[in-house]
PDB file of C-alpha atoms in Angstrom:
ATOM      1  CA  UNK A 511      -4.269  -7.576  14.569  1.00  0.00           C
ATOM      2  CA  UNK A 512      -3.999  -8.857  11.044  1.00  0.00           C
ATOM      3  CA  UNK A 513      -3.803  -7.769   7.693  1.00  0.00           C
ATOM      4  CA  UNK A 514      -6.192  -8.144   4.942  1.00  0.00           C
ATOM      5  CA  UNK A 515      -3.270  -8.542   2.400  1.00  0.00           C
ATOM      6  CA  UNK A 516      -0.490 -10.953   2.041  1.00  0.00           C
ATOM      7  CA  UNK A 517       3.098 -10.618   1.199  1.00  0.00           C
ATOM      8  CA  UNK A 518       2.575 -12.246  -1.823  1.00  0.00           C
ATOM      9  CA  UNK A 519      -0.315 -10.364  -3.324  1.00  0.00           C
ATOM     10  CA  UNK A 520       2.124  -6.457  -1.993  1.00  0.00           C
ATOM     11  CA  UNK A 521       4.726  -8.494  -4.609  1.00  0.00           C
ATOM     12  CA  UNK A 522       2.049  -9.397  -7.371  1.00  0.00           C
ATOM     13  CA  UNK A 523       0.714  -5.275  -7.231  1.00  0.00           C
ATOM     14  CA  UNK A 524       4.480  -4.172  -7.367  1.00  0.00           C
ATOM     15  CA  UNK A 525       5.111  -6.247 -10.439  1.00  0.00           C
ATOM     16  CA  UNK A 526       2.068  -5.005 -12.010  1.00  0.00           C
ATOM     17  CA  UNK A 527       2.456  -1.211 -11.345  1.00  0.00           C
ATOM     18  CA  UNK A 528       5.784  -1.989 -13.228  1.00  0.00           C
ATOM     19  CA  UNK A 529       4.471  -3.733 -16.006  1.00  0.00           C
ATOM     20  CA  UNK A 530       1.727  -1.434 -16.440  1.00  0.00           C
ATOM     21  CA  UNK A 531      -0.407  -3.700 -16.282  1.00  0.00           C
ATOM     22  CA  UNK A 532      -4.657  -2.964 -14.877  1.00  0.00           C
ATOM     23  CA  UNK A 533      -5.610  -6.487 -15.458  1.00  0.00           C
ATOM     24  CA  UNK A 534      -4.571  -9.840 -13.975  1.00  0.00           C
ATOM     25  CA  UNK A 535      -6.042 -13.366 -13.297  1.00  0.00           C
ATOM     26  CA  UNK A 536      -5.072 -15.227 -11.169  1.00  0.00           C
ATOM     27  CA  UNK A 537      -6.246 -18.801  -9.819  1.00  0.00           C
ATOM     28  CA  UNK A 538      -9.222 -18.177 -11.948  1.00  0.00           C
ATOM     29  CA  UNK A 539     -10.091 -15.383  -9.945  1.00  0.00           C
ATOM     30  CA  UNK A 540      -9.630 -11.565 -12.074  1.00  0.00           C
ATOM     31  CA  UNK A 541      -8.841  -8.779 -10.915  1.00  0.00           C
ATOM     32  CA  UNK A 542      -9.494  -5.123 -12.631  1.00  0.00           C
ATOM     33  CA  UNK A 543      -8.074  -2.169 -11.642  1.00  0.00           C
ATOM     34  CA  UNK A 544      -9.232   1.346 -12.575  1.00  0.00           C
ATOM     35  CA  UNK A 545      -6.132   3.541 -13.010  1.00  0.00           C
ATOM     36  CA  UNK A 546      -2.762   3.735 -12.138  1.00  0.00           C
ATOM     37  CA  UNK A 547      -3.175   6.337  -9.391  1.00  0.00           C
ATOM     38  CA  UNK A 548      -5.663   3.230  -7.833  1.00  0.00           C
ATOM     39  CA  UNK A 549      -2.476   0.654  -7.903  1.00  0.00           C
ATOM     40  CA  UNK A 550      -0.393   3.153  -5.974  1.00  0.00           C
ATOM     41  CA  UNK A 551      -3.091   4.051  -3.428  1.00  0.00           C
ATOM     42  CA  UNK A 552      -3.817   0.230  -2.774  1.00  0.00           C
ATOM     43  CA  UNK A 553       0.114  -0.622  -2.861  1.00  0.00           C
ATOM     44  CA  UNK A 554       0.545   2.574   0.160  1.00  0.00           C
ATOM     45  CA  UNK A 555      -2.627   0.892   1.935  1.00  0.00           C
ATOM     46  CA  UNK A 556      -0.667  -2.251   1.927  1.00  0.00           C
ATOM     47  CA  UNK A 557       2.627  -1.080   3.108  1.00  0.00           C
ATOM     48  CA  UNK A 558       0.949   0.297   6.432  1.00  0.00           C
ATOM     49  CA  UNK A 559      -1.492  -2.469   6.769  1.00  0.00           C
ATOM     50  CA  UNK A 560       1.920  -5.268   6.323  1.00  0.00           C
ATOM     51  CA  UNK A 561       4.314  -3.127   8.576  1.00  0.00           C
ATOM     52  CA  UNK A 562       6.746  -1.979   5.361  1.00  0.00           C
ATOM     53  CA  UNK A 563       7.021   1.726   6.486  1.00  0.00           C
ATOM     54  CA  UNK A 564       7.107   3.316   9.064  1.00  0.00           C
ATOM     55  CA  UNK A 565       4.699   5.897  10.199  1.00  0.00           C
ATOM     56  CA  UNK A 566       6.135   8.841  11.142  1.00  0.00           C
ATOM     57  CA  UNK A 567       4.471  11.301  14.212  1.00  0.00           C
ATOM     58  CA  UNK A 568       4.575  14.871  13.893  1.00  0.00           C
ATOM     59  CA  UNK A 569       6.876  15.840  17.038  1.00  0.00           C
ATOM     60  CA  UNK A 570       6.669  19.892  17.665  1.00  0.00           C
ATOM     61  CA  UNK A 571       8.928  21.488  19.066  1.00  0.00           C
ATOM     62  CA  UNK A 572       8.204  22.743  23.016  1.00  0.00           C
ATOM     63  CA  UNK A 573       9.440  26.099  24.309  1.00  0.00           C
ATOM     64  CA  UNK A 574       9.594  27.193  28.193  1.00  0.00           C
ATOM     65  CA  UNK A 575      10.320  30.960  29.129  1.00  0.00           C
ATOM     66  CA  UNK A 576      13.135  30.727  31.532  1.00  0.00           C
TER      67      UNK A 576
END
């Protein structure tokens, strides 16, 4: 399976969030974003999508009468 995003563009959204910055251009091509909250969902999308968390299962736990 791959991954719409690259390593590269996960670093360029990082640096952003932390600059605060919405706007950016890049090899001519711009790119807007609409909030902050936006940034953060997209940067969680990547992190799944590239393998940089883990994602956890809910385990319950079982019970036997004995």
């Amino acid at each position: 399976m791959t991954t719409p995003w690259t390593i590269q563009q996960y670093q360029t959204l990082v640096m952003m969030i932390a600059k605060g910055v919405t706007n950016l251009e890049v090899n001519g091509e711009k790119v807007a974003y609409r909030s902050l909250d936006e940034m953060m969902r997209i940067k969680s999308m990547m992190e799944r999508d590239l393998g940089l968390v883990s994602v956890s299962r809910q385990q319950y736990p079982a019970f036997r009468k004995g």
